[in-house]
Coordinates of C-alpha atoms in Angstrom, one line a residue:
M1 CA 7.5 -5.5 8.7
D2 CA 7.6 -2.3 10.7
I3 CA 7.5 0.7 8.4
A4 CA 8.6 4.1 9.5
I5 CA 5.6 6.3 8.8
K6 CA 5.6 10.1 9.5
K7 CA 2.5 12.2 10.1
I8 CA 1.5 15.8 10.3
S9 CA 1.2 17.0 13.9
N10 CA -0.9 19.8 15.3
Q11 CA 2.3 21.7 16.0
M12 CA 3.3 21.4 12.4
I13 CA 0.0 22.7 11.3
E14 CA 0.4 25.8 13.5
E15 CA 4.0 26.4 12.3
S16 CA 3.7 25.7 8.6
S17 CA 3.0 28.7 6.3
N18 CA 2.1 26.3 3.5
I19 CA -0.5 24.4 5.6
L20 CA -2.0 27.6 7.1
A21 CA -2.4 29.1 3.6
W22 CA -4.1 25.9 2.4
L23 CA -6.5 25.9 5.4
K24 CA -7.5 29.5 4.8
Q25 CA -9.4 28.4 1.7
F26 CA -11.9 26.5 3.8
K27 CA -14.9 27.9 5.6
D28 CA -14.6 28.1 9.4
Y29 CA -16.9 25.1 10.0
E30 CA -14.9 23.1 7.4
R31 CA -11.5 23.5 8.9
P32 CA -11.7 20.9 11.6
T33 CA -12.5 18.3 8.9
A34 CA -9.6 19.6 6.7
I35 CA -7.3 19.3 9.7
S36 CA -8.5 15.8 10.2
I37 CA -7.5 15.0 6.7
L38 CA -4.0 16.3 7.3
T39 CA -3.5 14.4 10.5
H40 CA -4.5 11.1 8.9
L41 CA -2.0 11.3 6.0
K42 CA 0.9 8.9 6.1
F43 CA 4.3 10.0 4.7
I44 CA 6.9 7.6 3.5
S45 CA 10.4 9.0 3.3
R46 CA 13.0 8.2 0.6
D47 CA 15.0 6.2 3.1
S48 CA 12.0 4.1 4.2
Y49 CA 11.1 3.4 0.6
S50 CA 14.7 2.5 -0.2
T51 CA 15.0 0.2 2.8
W52 CA 11.8 -1.6 1.9
F53 CA 12.9 -1.9 -1.7
N54 CA 16.3 -3.4 -0.9
K55 CA 14.8 -5.8 1.7
N56 CA 12.2 -7.1 -0.8
I57 CA 14.5 -7.5 -3.8
Y58 CA 17.1 -9.4 -1.7
P59 CA 15.3 -12.8 -2.1
F60 CA 15.4 -12.4 -5.9
L61 CA 19.2 -12.4 -5.7
Q62 CA 19.3 -15.8 -3.9
G63 CA 19.9 -19.0 -5.9
N64 CA 20.6 -19.3 -9.6
E65 CA 17.5 -17.9 -11.1
K66 CA 17.7 -14.7 -13.1
F67 CA 15.3 -11.8 -12.8
A68 CA 14.5 -8.8 -15.1
F69 CA 13.3 -5.6 -13.5
Y70 CA 11.1 -3.1 -15.1
A71 CA 9.6 0.1 -13.5
I72 CA 5.9 0.6 -14.1
R73 CA 5.1 4.0 -15.5
K74 CA 2.1 5.9 -16.8
M75 CA 1.4 5.3 -20.5
E76 CA -1.0 6.9 -22.9
A77 CA -3.5 4.7 -24.8
T78 CA -1.6 5.3 -28.1
E79 CA 1.9 5.1 -26.6
E80 CA 4.0 2.0 -27.5
L81 CA 6.3 0.3 -25.0
W82 CA 8.4 -1.9 -27.3
E83 CA 10.3 -1.2 -30.5
G84 CA 9.8 -3.5 -33.4
N85 CA 13.2 -5.1 -32.8
G86 CA 12.4 -6.0 -29.2
D87 CA 14.1 -3.1 -27.5
I88 CA 12.1 -1.2 -24.8
I89 CA 11.3 2.4 -26.0
N90 CA 13.2 5.1 -24.1
R91 CA 11.1 7.0 -21.6
P92 CA 10.3 10.6 -22.3
A93 CA 13.0 13.1 -21.2
E94 CA 10.9 15.0 -18.7
K95 CA 11.0 14.1 -15.0
L96 CA 8.5 11.4 -14.1
G97 CA 8.7 11.5 -10.3
S98 CA 8.2 8.1 -8.7
E99 CA 9.2 6.2 -11.8
D100 CA 12.6 8.0 -11.8
F101 CA 13.2 7.1 -8.2
V102 CA 12.3 3.5 -8.7
I103 CA 14.6 3.2 -11.7
S104 CA 17.4 4.9 -9.8
L105 CA 17.1 2.1 -7.1
I106 CA 17.3 -0.6 -9.8
N107 CA 20.3 1.0 -11.4
N108 CA 22.1 1.0 -8.0
N109 CA 22.1 -2.8 -8.0
N110 CA 24.6 -4.3 -10.4
N111 CA 23.2 -7.8 -10.2
F112 CA 19.9 -6.9 -11.8
F113 CA 18.9 -7.0 -15.5
D114 CA 17.6 -3.5 -15.8
H115 CA 14.9 -3.1 -18.5
P116 CA 16.5 -5.7 -20.7
S117 CA 15.5 -6.2 -24.4
I118 CA 13.8 -9.3 -25.7
D119 CA 17.1 -10.5 -27.2
K120 CA 18.7 -10.1 -23.7
L121 CA 15.9 -12.1 -22.1
K122 CA 16.4 -14.9 -24.6
K123 CA 20.2 -14.9 -24.3
E124 CA 20.2 -14.9 -20.5
K125 CA 17.2 -17.3 -20.4
I126 CA 15.3 -15.0 -18.0
N127 CA 11.9 -16.4 -17.0
N128 CA 11.1 -14.1 -14.0
I129 CA 9.9 -10.6 -14.7
V130 CA 9.7 -8.2 -11.7
L131 CA 7.5 -5.1 -12.3
I132 CA 8.0 -2.4 -9.7
D133 CA 5.8 0.5 -8.6
D134 CA 5.6 2.7 -5.5
A135 CA 1.8 2.2 -5.0
I136 CA -1.1 0.8 -7.0
G137 CA -4.4 2.4 -6.3
S138 CA -7.1 2.1 -8.9
G139 CA -4.9 -0.3 -10.9
K140 CA -5.4 1.6 -14.2
R141 CA -1.8 2.8 -14.6
A142 CA -0.4 -0.6 -13.7
S143 CA -2.8 -2.6 -15.8
T144 CA -2.2 -0.4 -18.8
Y145 CA 1.6 -0.8 -18.5
I146 CA 1.4 -4.6 -18.0
R147 CA -1.0 -5.1 -20.9
K148 CA 1.3 -3.2 -23.2
F149 CA 4.3 -5.1 -21.8
I150 CA 2.7 -8.6 -22.4
N151 CA 1.4 -7.6 -25.8
Q152 CA 4.9 -7.8 -27.2
K153 CA 4.6 -10.9 -29.5
T154 CA 7.5 -12.9 -27.9
L155 CA 6.4 -12.2 -24.3
K156 CA 2.8 -12.9 -25.2
S157 CA 3.8 -16.4 -26.5
W158 CA 6.0 -17.0 -23.4
W159 CA 3.2 -16.0 -21.1
S160 CA 0.7 -18.2 -22.9
Y161 CA 3.0 -21.3 -22.5
G162 CA 3.8 -20.5 -18.9
I163 CA 7.5 -19.8 -19.7
I164 CA 7.5 -16.5 -17.8
K165 CA 6.2 -15.4 -14.4
L166 CA 5.3 -11.9 -13.3
Y167 CA 6.1 -10.5 -9.8
I168 CA 4.2 -7.2 -9.0
L169 CA 6.3 -5.5 -6.3
S170 CA 4.7 -2.3 -4.8
F171 CA 5.0 -0.5 -1.5
A172 CA 1.2 -0.4 -1.2
R173 CA -1.8 -1.7 -3.3
T174 CA -5.5 -2.0 -3.1
I175 CA -7.1 -5.4 -3.2
E176 CA -9.4 -4.2 -6.0
S177 CA -6.4 -3.5 -8.2
E178 CA -5.5 -7.1 -8.3
K179 CA -8.6 -8.1 -10.3
I180 CA -8.1 -5.1 -12.7
I181 CA -4.6 -6.2 -13.4
L182 CA -5.5 -9.9 -13.8
D183 CA -8.4 -9.0 -16.2
S184 CA -6.0 -7.0 -18.4
L185 CA -3.8 -10.1 -19.0
P186 CA -4.5 -12.6 -21.7
G187 CA -5.6 -16.1 -20.7
S188 CA -8.0 -17.4 -18.1
N189 CA -8.3 -19.4 -14.9
H190 CA -10.5 -22.1 -16.3
H191 CA -9.9 -25.4 -14.6
K192 CA -8.9 -27.0 -17.9
R193 CA -6.2 -24.5 -18.5
K194 CA -2.7 -26.0 -18.0
Y195 CA -1.3 -22.6 -17.1
K196 CA -3.9 -20.6 -15.2
K197 CA -3.0 -16.9 -15.4
S198 CA -3.5 -16.3 -11.6
E199 CA -0.8 -18.9 -11.0
K200 CA 1.7 -17.0 -13.2
I201 CA 1.5 -13.7 -11.3
N202 CA 2.5 -12.9 -7.8
F203 CA 1.6 -9.7 -5.8
N204 CA 3.9 -8.5 -3.0
S205 CA 3.2 -5.4 -0.9
P206 CA 3.7 -4.6 2.8
I207 CA 0.6 -2.5 2.8
I208 CA -2.7 -3.6 1.3
Y209 CA -6.1 -2.0 1.7
T210 CA -9.5 -1.9 0.3
N211 CA -11.7 1.0 -0.8
K212 CA -14.4 -0.3 1.5
F213 CA -13.0 0.2 5.0
L214 CA -12.4 4.0 5.0
S215 CA -12.6 4.3 8.8
K216 CA -9.3 2.3 9.0
R217 CA -7.5 5.1 7.0
W218 CA -9.6 8.2 7.8
G219 CA -11.0 7.6 11.3
A220 CA -14.6 7.3 12.6
E221 CA -15.6 10.7 11.1
Y222 CA -14.6 9.6 7.5
E223 CA -18.1 10.4 6.2
H224 CA -17.5 14.1 7.0
I225 CA -14.2 13.9 5.1
L226 CA -16.0 12.4 2.1
K227 CA -18.6 15.1 2.2
L228 CA -15.9 17.8 2.3
C229 CA -14.1 16.2 -0.7
D230 CA -17.3 16.1 -2.7
S231 CA -18.2 19.7 -1.9
K232 CA -15.1 21.1 -3.5
T233 CA -16.5 21.5 -7.0
D234 CA -13.4 23.4 -8.2
I235 CA -11.7 20.0 -8.2
P236 CA -12.5 17.7 -11.2
E237 CA -15.0 15.1 -10.1
N238 CA -12.8 12.1 -10.9
Y239 CA -10.1 13.5 -8.5
R240 CA -12.3 14.7 -5.5
R241 CA -11.9 11.3 -3.7
G242 CA -8.6 10.6 -5.5
F243 CA -8.3 8.9 -8.9
G244 CA -10.5 5.9 -9.0
K245 CA -12.2 7.0 -5.8
V246 CA -9.4 5.2 -3.9
M247 CA -9.2 7.7 -1.1
S248 CA -5.6 6.7 -0.2
N249 CA -3.8 8.5 2.6
I250 CA -0.3 7.3 1.7
I251 CA 2.2 10.0 0.3
F252 CA 5.7 9.4 -0.8
E253 CA 8.4 12.0 -0.2
H254 CA 9.6 11.4 -3.8
S255 CA 6.1 11.7 -5.4
V256 CA 2.6 12.5 -4.4
P257 CA 0.1 10.0 -5.8
N258 CA -3.1 11.0 -7.5
N259 CA -5.3 8.6 -5.5
I260 CA -5.3 10.9 -2.4
P261 CA -8.1 13.5 -2.0
G262 CA -7.8 15.9 -5.0
M263 CA -8.0 19.0 -2.8
L264 CA -4.5 18.2 -1.7
F265 CA -2.8 18.2 -5.2
C266 CA -5.2 19.6 -7.8
K267 CA -4.7 23.3 -8.9
K268 CA -8.0 24.3 -10.6
N269 CA -9.6 27.7 -11.0
H270 CA -9.1 29.5 -7.7
W271 CA -8.1 26.4 -5.7
L272 CA -4.4 26.3 -4.5
P273 CA -3.3 22.8 -3.5
L274 CA -1.1 21.9 -0.6
F275 CA 1.1 19.7 -2.8
P276 CA 1.5 21.6 -6.1
N277 CA 2.6 19.6 -9.1
R278 CA 2.3 16.5 -6.9
T279 CA 5.3 17.4 -4.9
I280 CA 5.7 18.1 -1.1
P281 CA 6.9 21.6 -0.2
I282 CA 10.4 21.7 1.2
E283 CA 9.1 23.3 4.4
I284 CA 6.8 20.3 5.1
I285 CA 9.6 17.8 4.3
E286 CA 11.9 19.5 6.7
M287 CA 9.3 19.5 9.4
L288 CA 8.5 15.8 8.9
N289 CA 12.2 14.9 9.1
N290 CA 12.9 16.9 12.3
K291 CA 12.8 15.1 15.6
P292 CA 9.5 15.8 17.3
K293 CA 9.6 17.9 20.5
K294 CA 8.8 16.2 23.8
S295 CA 5.1 16.1 24.5
T296 CA 3.1 15.0 27.4
N297 CA 0.7 13.3 25.0
K298 CA 2.6 10.1 24.5
P299 CA 1.4 7.8 21.7
V300 CA -1.1 5.3 23.1
I301 CA 0.7 2.3 21.7
Q302 CA 4.0 3.3 23.4
S303 CA 2.3 3.8 26.8
I304 CA 0.5 0.4 26.3
I305 CA 3.8 -1.4 25.8
K306 CA 5.5 0.5 28.6
K307 CA 2.9 -0.6 31.1
N308 CA 3.5 -4.3 30.3
K309 CA 4.4 -5.9 33.6
S310 CA 4.2 -9.5 32.3
K311 CA 7.4 -11.5 32.6
S312 CA 6.1 -14.1 30.2
F313 CA 6.9 -12.2 27.1
N314 CA 9.7 -10.1 25.7
N315 CA 8.4 -6.5 25.1
Q316 CA 10.4 -6.3 21.9
M317 CA 8.4 -9.2 20.5
I318 CA 5.1 -7.4 21.0
N319 CA 5.1 -4.6 18.4
N320 CA 2.2 -2.4 17.2
E321 CA 1.1 -4.9 14.6
M322 CA 1.2 -7.9 17.0
L323 CA -0.8 -6.0 19.6
Q324 CA -3.4 -5.0 17.0
L325 CA -3.6 -8.6 15.8
I326 CA -4.2 -9.9 19.3
L327 CA -6.9 -7.4 19.9
L328 CA -8.7 -8.3 16.7
I329 CA -8.5 -12.0 17.6
K330 CA -10.0 -11.2 21.0
R331 CA -12.9 -9.5 19.1
G332 CA -13.4 -12.8 17.2
V333 CA -11.7 -11.9 13.9
R334 CA -9.7 -15.1 13.1
N335 CA -9.9 -15.5 9.4
K336 CA -6.6 -14.6 7.7
T337 CA -8.3 -12.6 4.9
S338 CA -10.4 -10.7 7.4
L339 CA -7.3 -9.9 9.5
S340 CA -5.5 -8.8 6.3
L341 CA -8.3 -6.4 5.4
R342 CA -8.7 -5.0 9.0
M343 CA -4.9 -4.4 9.4
D344 CA -4.1 -3.3 5.8
L345 CA -1.3 -5.9 5.7
D346 CA -0.4 -8.4 3.1
I347 CA -1.6 -12.0 3.8
K348 CA 2.1 -13.1 4.0
I349 CA 2.7 -10.6 6.8
I350 CA -0.4 -11.8 8.6
N351 CA 0.9 -15.4 8.4
E352 CA 4.2 -14.3 9.9
L353 CA 2.4 -12.5 12.8
L354 CA 0.1 -15.4 13.4
N355 CA 3.1 -17.8 13.5
K356 CA 4.9 -15.5 15.9
A357 CA 1.8 -15.2 18.2
I358 CA 1.5 -19.0 18.2
C359 CA 5.2 -19.5 19.0
T360 CA 5.0 -17.0 21.9
G361 CA 2.0 -18.8 23.4
L362 CA -0.4 -15.9 22.9
I363 CA -2.9 -17.8 20.6
T364 CA -3.7 -21.4 19.7
Q365 CA -3.2 -23.1 16.4
K366 CA -6.9 -22.3 15.6
H367 CA -6.3 -18.6 16.4
F368 CA -8.0 -18.4 19.8
L369 CA -6.5 -16.5 22.7
T370 CA -4.6 -18.7 25.2
K371 CA -4.8 -18.1 28.9
S372 CA -1.4 -16.4 28.7
G373 CA -2.7 -14.3 25.8
K374 CA -5.7 -13.2 27.9
N375 CA -3.5 -12.4 30.9
F376 CA -1.2 -10.4 28.7
L377 CA -4.0 -8.3 27.3
H378 CA -5.4 -7.8 30.8
A379 CA -2.0 -6.6 32.0
Q380 CA -2.1 -3.9 29.3
N381 CA -5.2 -2.2 30.9
I382 CA -6.6 -1.3 27.5
N383 CA -10.0 0.4 27.4
E384 CA -11.8 -1.1 24.4
D385 CA -14.9 0.7 23.1
F386 CA -16.0 -1.0 19.9
N387 CA -18.9 0.4 18.0
Y388 CA -20.4 -2.4 15.9
D389 CA -22.3 -1.4 12.7
Y390 CA -25.2 -3.8 12.9
S391 CA -26.6 -2.4 9.6
L392 CA -23.8 -4.3 7.9
Y393 CA -24.6 -7.6 9.7
I394 CA -24.9 -10.6 7.4
P395 CA -26.0 -14.0 8.9
K396 CA -23.1 -16.5 8.8
S397 CA -25.4 -19.0 6.9
W398 CA -25.5 -16.5 4.0
C399 CA -21.7 -16.3 3.6
A400 CA -19.7 -18.2 1.1
D401 CA -17.2 -20.8 2.3
Q402 CA -14.3 -18.6 3.5
S403 CA -11.7 -21.2 2.4
S404 CA -12.7 -20.5 -1.2
I405 CA -12.1 -16.8 -0.9
Q406 CA -8.4 -16.3 -0.6
P407 CA -6.0 -13.7 -1.9
F408 CA -3.3 -14.5 -4.4
A409 CA -0.2 -16.2 -3.0

């Protein structure tokens, strides 16, 4: 799935009064790193989010099965989710940002059962529960909500007997959050269990990432970025690298998550954030939405595709993700899980890309480059300069069987 992602350019930095004011808080030698943080941020517009949402809920409307939709929201430890009579408790009146936007998308579709009561679930015989969030970072917010959701006595019984299935639908999530959410649910995965809990829950996100590969999100100089985040002691320690130390770089136009570096959204002592109250200033939104001016520095990926002289393939079939996949396979990365981690993509999308590469003759069934695939890459004239980190090398004989380490379906 190609996702429209917007980024802050150098021109935007020079022209934005909000960004320049934020940068003035840094020492001279810190500013290059602060600018690097800005240029690595990925912004998702309301339109892009809505398009993704509508595309991913469409399969739920096919067939005769019924689905109930609930928007995940932040809940306090003492807060209740369900009334005693089985009605879901009304949300607080104040604006909740991303939760409000997700709920508005649900309400725009008349075919959904929007936050139905227990009686409604019984009457309509609804066995499929879709829990929606914009992004899941540390997993704390989602796991707290899901735990309170399942703790309702009727739902807990249905869950135990395998009557209901949960679908966790989010635009982005960390791999680490999956375990936290699973651990918050009752039941186990013991082989003697008739209904293993991991088989009753399904995660679906176009973007997945891990807290470990920071260079993928923040570039080769990510250690300087971490050092700068940690040096800002005005920011609470649990937010310096984002909540849960997630260090996400994804920002939604409708809501700024708290798992990005805290210096971007925390207002503490004398520190003024770039995104106050976890909202993007109108000036920056307008700049992101304007068409970029023509530049002589064309994106590398566009120039790569434009140079393709091969007549064996349709250029439209070779998008950014496909080219990245082929390059990783050339480097020897062939395991689906490894490709998923390196590309920050869901395993389902990796499967689609691999099938497409096989069908176009770029790779074999065992994920090796074909002669045509090698010729195609050679025609791109790509200068590869891979810096391997041998300090992380682990002999293959020490590794667990890769087939036993698979993400959830």
